[in-house]
Protein backbone atom coordinates (compact mmCIF):
# COMPACT_ATOMS: atom_id res chain seq x y z
CA UNK A 1 0.00 0.00 0.00
CA UNK A 2 1.37 3.39 -1.02
CA UNK A 3 1.20 6.14 1.57
CA UNK A 4 2.42 9.74 1.44
CA UNK A 5 2.66 11.83 4.59
CA UNK A 6 3.32 15.58 4.39
CA UNK A 7 4.69 17.64 7.24
CA UNK A 8 6.27 21.00 7.85
CA UNK A 9 3.43 23.37 7.14
CA UNK A 10 2.44 26.19 9.45
CA UNK A 11 1.98 29.90 9.90
CA UNK A 12 4.83 32.16 8.88
CA UNK A 13 5.26 35.86 8.27
CA UNK A 14 5.92 37.20 4.81
CA UNK A 15 9.57 36.81 3.94
CA UNK A 16 9.93 33.73 6.10
CA UNK A 17 10.78 30.15 5.20
CA UNK A 18 9.34 26.69 5.64
CA UNK A 19 10.50 23.26 4.60
CA UNK A 20 7.86 20.73 3.69
CA UNK A 21 8.60 17.03 3.82
CA UNK A 22 6.81 14.14 2.15
CA UNK A 23 7.66 10.78 3.61
CA UNK A 24 6.63 7.88 1.40
CA UNK A 25 6.03 4.20 2.01
CA UNK A 26 5.14 1.55 -0.52
CA UNK A 27 7.24 2.94 -3.35
CA UNK A 28 10.72 4.33 -3.88
CA UNK A 29 10.89 8.09 -4.38
CA UNK A 30 14.01 7.75 -6.50
CA UNK A 31 12.20 5.53 -9.00
CA UNK A 32 9.15 7.71 -9.73
CA UNK A 33 8.28 11.30 -10.44
CA UNK A 34 7.40 13.23 -7.28
CA UNK A 35 5.60 16.54 -7.17
CA UNK A 36 4.29 19.25 -4.90
CA UNK A 37 0.94 20.83 -5.65
CA UNK A 38 -1.10 23.44 -3.85
CA UNK A 39 -4.67 24.59 -3.69
CA UNK A 40 -5.83 27.88 -2.24
CA UNK A 41 -9.46 28.45 -1.19
CA UNK A 42 -11.63 29.08 -4.23
CA UNK A 43 -8.84 28.26 -6.66
CA UNK A 44 -7.89 25.25 -8.70
CA UNK A 45 -5.06 22.99 -7.70
CA UNK A 46 -1.79 23.93 -9.35
CA UNK A 47 1.55 22.30 -9.74
CA UNK A 48 4.31 23.95 -7.74
CA UNK A 49 7.40 21.86 -8.38
CA UNK A 50 8.40 18.34 -9.29
CA UNK A 51 11.42 16.11 -9.56
CA UNK A 52 11.47 13.28 -12.06
CA UNK A 53 13.03 9.90 -11.55
CA UNK A 54 16.29 10.93 -13.20
CA UNK A 55 16.56 14.06 -11.08
CA UNK A 56 15.27 16.72 -13.43
CA UNK A 57 13.20 19.42 -11.76
CA UNK A 58 10.50 21.91 -12.67
CA UNK A 59 9.21 24.89 -10.72
CA UNK A 60 6.35 27.17 -11.68
CA UNK A 61 7.38 30.70 -12.56
CA UNK A 62 5.92 32.28 -9.44
CA UNK A 63 8.16 30.20 -7.15
CA UNK A 64 11.33 30.03 -9.20
CA UNK A 65 14.31 31.20 -7.21
CA UNK A 66 12.35 30.85 -3.97
CA UNK A 67 11.30 27.18 -3.77
CA UNK A 68 13.59 24.19 -4.19
CA UNK A 69 12.53 20.57 -4.47
CA UNK A 70 14.86 17.79 -3.43
CA UNK A 71 14.76 14.18 -2.35
CA UNK A 72 16.61 11.95 0.05
CA UNK A 73 16.53 8.41 -1.23
CA UNK A 74 17.92 7.04 2.04
CA UNK A 75 14.92 8.46 3.89
CA UNK A 76 12.48 7.94 1.01
CA UNK A 77 11.45 11.54 1.48
CA UNK A 78 10.92 14.50 -0.82
CA UNK A 79 11.33 18.07 0.40
CA UNK A 80 10.15 21.48 -0.67
CA UNK A 81 12.28 24.29 0.72
CA UNK A 82 10.27 27.49 0.53
CA UNK A 83 12.00 30.82 1.04
CA UNK A 84 10.83 34.42 0.74
CA UNK A 85 7.25 33.35 1.29
CA UNK A 86 4.48 35.79 0.49
CA UNK A 87 0.73 35.76 1.21
CA UNK A 88 0.03 34.48 -2.30
CA UNK A 89 1.76 31.24 -1.31
CA UNK A 90 -0.95 30.52 1.26
CA UNK A 91 -2.55 27.20 0.37
CA UNK A 92 -2.89 23.54 1.24
CA UNK A 93 0.19 21.83 -0.12
CA UNK A 94 -0.03 18.27 -1.36
CA UNK A 95 2.63 15.76 -2.22
CA UNK A 96 2.08 13.48 -5.20
CA UNK A 97 3.80 10.37 -6.47
CA UNK A 98 3.56 9.26 -10.05
CA UNK A 99 2.59 12.65 -11.44
CA UNK A 100 4.03 13.83 -14.71
CA UNK A 101 7.20 15.90 -14.60
CA UNK A 102 8.32 16.82 -18.10
CA UNK A 103 11.29 19.19 -18.00
CA UNK A 104 10.88 19.96 -21.71
CA UNK A 105 7.22 20.95 -21.69
CA UNK A 106 7.21 21.91 -17.99
CA UNK A 107 4.01 19.95 -17.63
CA UNK A 108 2.97 18.26 -14.40
CA UNK A 109 -0.08 16.23 -15.34
CA UNK A 110 -1.84 14.04 -12.83
CA UNK A 111 -4.23 11.17 -13.32
CA UNK A 112 -5.86 8.14 -11.77
CA UNK A 113 -2.49 6.50 -11.12
CA UNK A 114 -1.20 9.46 -9.10
CA UNK A 115 -0.90 8.91 -5.37
CA UNK A 116 -1.66 11.81 -3.05
CA UNK A 117 -0.94 12.77 0.51
CA UNK A 118 -3.42 14.38 2.87
CA UNK A 119 -1.86 17.81 2.59
CA UNK A 120 -0.25 20.31 4.92
CA UNK A 121 -1.46 23.86 5.37
CA UNK A 122 0.85 26.79 4.68
CA UNK A 123 -0.35 30.21 5.78
CA UNK A 124 1.71 33.33 5.14
CA UNK A 125 0.71 36.49 6.96
CA UNK A 126 1.45 39.94 5.62
mmCIF file of C-alpha atoms in Angstrom:
data_model
loop_
_atom_site.group_PDB
_atom_site.id
_atom_site.type_symbol
_atom_site.label_atom_id
_atom_site.label_comp_id
_atom_site.label_asym_id
_atom_site.label_seq_id
_atom_site.Cartn_x
_atom_site.Cartn_y
_atom_site.Cartn_z
ATOM 1 C CA UNK A 1 0.000 0.000 0.000
ATOM 2 C CA UNK A 2 1.370 3.391 -1.025
ATOM 3 C CA UNK A 3 1.197 6.144 1.574
ATOM 4 C CA UNK A 4 2.416 9.737 1.443
ATOM 5 C CA UNK A 5 2.659 11.835 4.588
ATOM 6 C CA UNK A 6 3.319 15.576 4.393
ATOM 7 C CA UNK A 7 4.694 17.638 7.240
ATOM 8 C CA UNK A 8 6.274 21.003 7.852
ATOM 9 C CA UNK A 9 3.427 23.371 7.137
ATOM 10 C CA UNK A 10 2.444 26.187 9.449
ATOM 11 C CA UNK A 11 1.981 29.896 9.896
ATOM 12 C CA UNK A 12 4.828 32.159 8.881
ATOM 13 C CA UNK A 13 5.256 35.856 8.271
ATOM 14 C CA UNK A 14 5.920 37.196 4.814
ATOM 15 C CA UNK A 15 9.569 36.814 3.943
ATOM 16 C CA UNK A 16 9.932 33.729 6.095
ATOM 17 C CA UNK A 17 10.782 30.149 5.204
ATOM 18 C CA UNK A 18 9.338 26.686 5.636
ATOM 19 C CA UNK A 19 10.499 23.261 4.599
ATOM 20 C CA UNK A 20 7.858 20.734 3.694
ATOM 21 C CA UNK A 21 8.603 17.032 3.822
ATOM 22 C CA UNK A 22 6.807 14.144 2.154
ATOM 23 C CA UNK A 23 7.655 10.775 3.606
ATOM 24 C CA UNK A 24 6.633 7.882 1.404
ATOM 25 C CA UNK A 25 6.033 4.197 2.008
ATOM 26 C CA UNK A 26 5.135 1.550 -0.519
ATOM 27 C CA UNK A 27 7.243 2.937 -3.346
ATOM 28 C CA UNK A 28 10.725 4.325 -3.885
ATOM 29 C CA UNK A 29 10.889 8.085 -4.379
ATOM 30 C CA UNK A 30 14.013 7.751 -6.496
ATOM 31 C CA UNK A 31 12.204 5.531 -8.998
ATOM 32 C CA UNK A 32 9.150 7.708 -9.728
ATOM 33 C CA UNK A 33 8.280 11.302 -10.436
ATOM 34 C CA UNK A 34 7.405 13.228 -7.282
ATOM 35 C CA UNK A 35 5.599 16.541 -7.167
ATOM 36 C CA UNK A 36 4.288 19.249 -4.904
ATOM 37 C CA UNK A 37 0.940 20.832 -5.653
ATOM 38 C CA UNK A 38 -1.105 23.440 -3.848
ATOM 39 C CA UNK A 39 -4.674 24.592 -3.685
ATOM 40 C CA UNK A 40 -5.829 27.877 -2.237
ATOM 41 C CA UNK A 41 -9.463 28.455 -1.194
ATOM 42 C CA UNK A 42 -11.634 29.077 -4.225
ATOM 43 C CA UNK A 43 -8.842 28.261 -6.658
ATOM 44 C CA UNK A 44 -7.895 25.251 -8.703
ATOM 45 C CA UNK A 45 -5.064 22.985 -7.704
ATOM 46 C CA UNK A 46 -1.790 23.929 -9.353
ATOM 47 C CA UNK A 47 1.554 22.297 -9.739
ATOM 48 C CA UNK A 48 4.313 23.946 -7.737
ATOM 49 C CA UNK A 49 7.403 21.860 -8.383
ATOM 50 C CA UNK A 50 8.401 18.343 -9.285
ATOM 51 C CA UNK A 51 11.420 16.114 -9.564
ATOM 52 C CA UNK A 52 11.473 13.282 -12.063
ATOM 53 C CA UNK A 53 13.028 9.901 -11.549
ATOM 54 C CA UNK A 54 16.292 10.931 -13.199
ATOM 55 C CA UNK A 55 16.562 14.065 -11.077
ATOM 56 C CA UNK A 56 15.267 16.723 -13.429
ATOM 57 C CA UNK A 57 13.199 19.422 -11.760
ATOM 58 C CA UNK A 58 10.502 21.910 -12.665
ATOM 59 C CA UNK A 59 9.206 24.893 -10.719
ATOM 60 C CA UNK A 60 6.346 27.168 -11.684
ATOM 61 C CA UNK A 61 7.383 30.696 -12.560
ATOM 62 C CA UNK A 62 5.921 32.279 -9.441
ATOM 63 C CA UNK A 63 8.156 30.201 -7.147
ATOM 64 C CA UNK A 64 11.328 30.032 -9.201
ATOM 65 C CA UNK A 65 14.306 31.202 -7.212
ATOM 66 C CA UNK A 66 12.347 30.847 -3.967
ATOM 67 C CA UNK A 67 11.298 27.179 -3.773
ATOM 68 C CA UNK A 68 13.588 24.190 -4.185
ATOM 69 C CA UNK A 69 12.526 20.573 -4.466
ATOM 70 C CA UNK A 70 14.858 17.788 -3.432
ATOM 71 C CA UNK A 71 14.759 14.181 -2.352
ATOM 72 C CA UNK A 72 16.613 11.952 0.054
ATOM 73 C CA UNK A 73 16.535 8.412 -1.234
ATOM 74 C CA UNK A 74 17.918 7.038 2.040
ATOM 75 C CA UNK A 75 14.920 8.460 3.893
ATOM 76 C CA UNK A 76 12.482 7.938 1.011
ATOM 77 C CA UNK A 77 11.449 11.541 1.484
ATOM 78 C CA UNK A 78 10.923 14.504 -0.822
ATOM 79 C CA UNK A 79 11.325 18.072 0.404
ATOM 80 C CA UNK A 80 10.148 21.479 -0.675
ATOM 81 C CA UNK A 81 12.276 24.285 0.719
ATOM 82 C CA UNK A 82 10.266 27.488 0.535
ATOM 83 C CA UNK A 83 11.998 30.820 1.044
ATOM 84 C CA UNK A 84 10.828 34.419 0.741
ATOM 85 C CA UNK A 85 7.253 33.354 1.285
ATOM 86 C CA UNK A 86 4.485 35.794 0.493
ATOM 87 C CA UNK A 87 0.733 35.757 1.214
ATOM 88 C CA UNK A 88 0.029 34.477 -2.303
ATOM 89 C CA UNK A 89 1.759 31.238 -1.314
ATOM 90 C CA UNK A 90 -0.949 30.522 1.264
ATOM 91 C CA UNK A 91 -2.552 27.198 0.366
ATOM 92 C CA UNK A 92 -2.887 23.541 1.235
ATOM 93 C CA UNK A 93 0.186 21.825 -0.121
ATOM 94 C CA UNK A 94 -0.028 18.267 -1.361
ATOM 95 C CA UNK A 95 2.634 15.759 -2.225
ATOM 96 C CA UNK A 96 2.084 13.478 -5.205
ATOM 97 C CA UNK A 97 3.800 10.371 -6.467
ATOM 98 C CA UNK A 98 3.562 9.259 -10.051
ATOM 99 C CA UNK A 99 2.594 12.652 -11.439
ATOM 100 C CA UNK A 100 4.033 13.826 -14.707
ATOM 101 C CA UNK A 101 7.205 15.898 -14.599
ATOM 102 C CA UNK A 102 8.315 16.822 -18.095
ATOM 103 C CA UNK A 103 11.288 19.188 -18.004
ATOM 104 C CA UNK A 104 10.878 19.963 -21.708
ATOM 105 C CA UNK A 105 7.221 20.949 -21.688
ATOM 106 C CA UNK A 106 7.207 21.910 -17.988
ATOM 107 C CA UNK A 107 4.012 19.951 -17.626
ATOM 108 C CA UNK A 108 2.972 18.263 -14.397
ATOM 109 C CA UNK A 109 -0.082 16.226 -15.337
ATOM 110 C CA UNK A 110 -1.836 14.045 -12.829
ATOM 111 C CA UNK A 111 -4.226 11.173 -13.321
ATOM 112 C CA UNK A 112 -5.862 8.143 -11.769
ATOM 113 C CA UNK A 113 -2.492 6.498 -11.119
ATOM 114 C CA UNK A 114 -1.196 9.456 -9.098
ATOM 115 C CA UNK A 115 -0.902 8.906 -5.367
ATOM 116 C CA UNK A 116 -1.657 11.812 -3.046
ATOM 117 C CA UNK A 117 -0.940 12.767 0.507
ATOM 118 C CA UNK A 118 -3.419 14.382 2.866
ATOM 119 C CA UNK A 119 -1.860 17.809 2.588
ATOM 120 C CA UNK A 120 -0.245 20.311 4.917
ATOM 121 C CA UNK A 121 -1.456 23.864 5.367
ATOM 122 C CA UNK A 122 0.851 26.789 4.683
ATOM 123 C CA UNK A 123 -0.346 30.211 5.785
ATOM 124 C CA UNK A 124 1.710 33.329 5.136
ATOM 125 C CA UNK A 125 0.715 36.485 6.964
ATOM 126 C CA UNK A 126 1.453 39.941 5.621
#
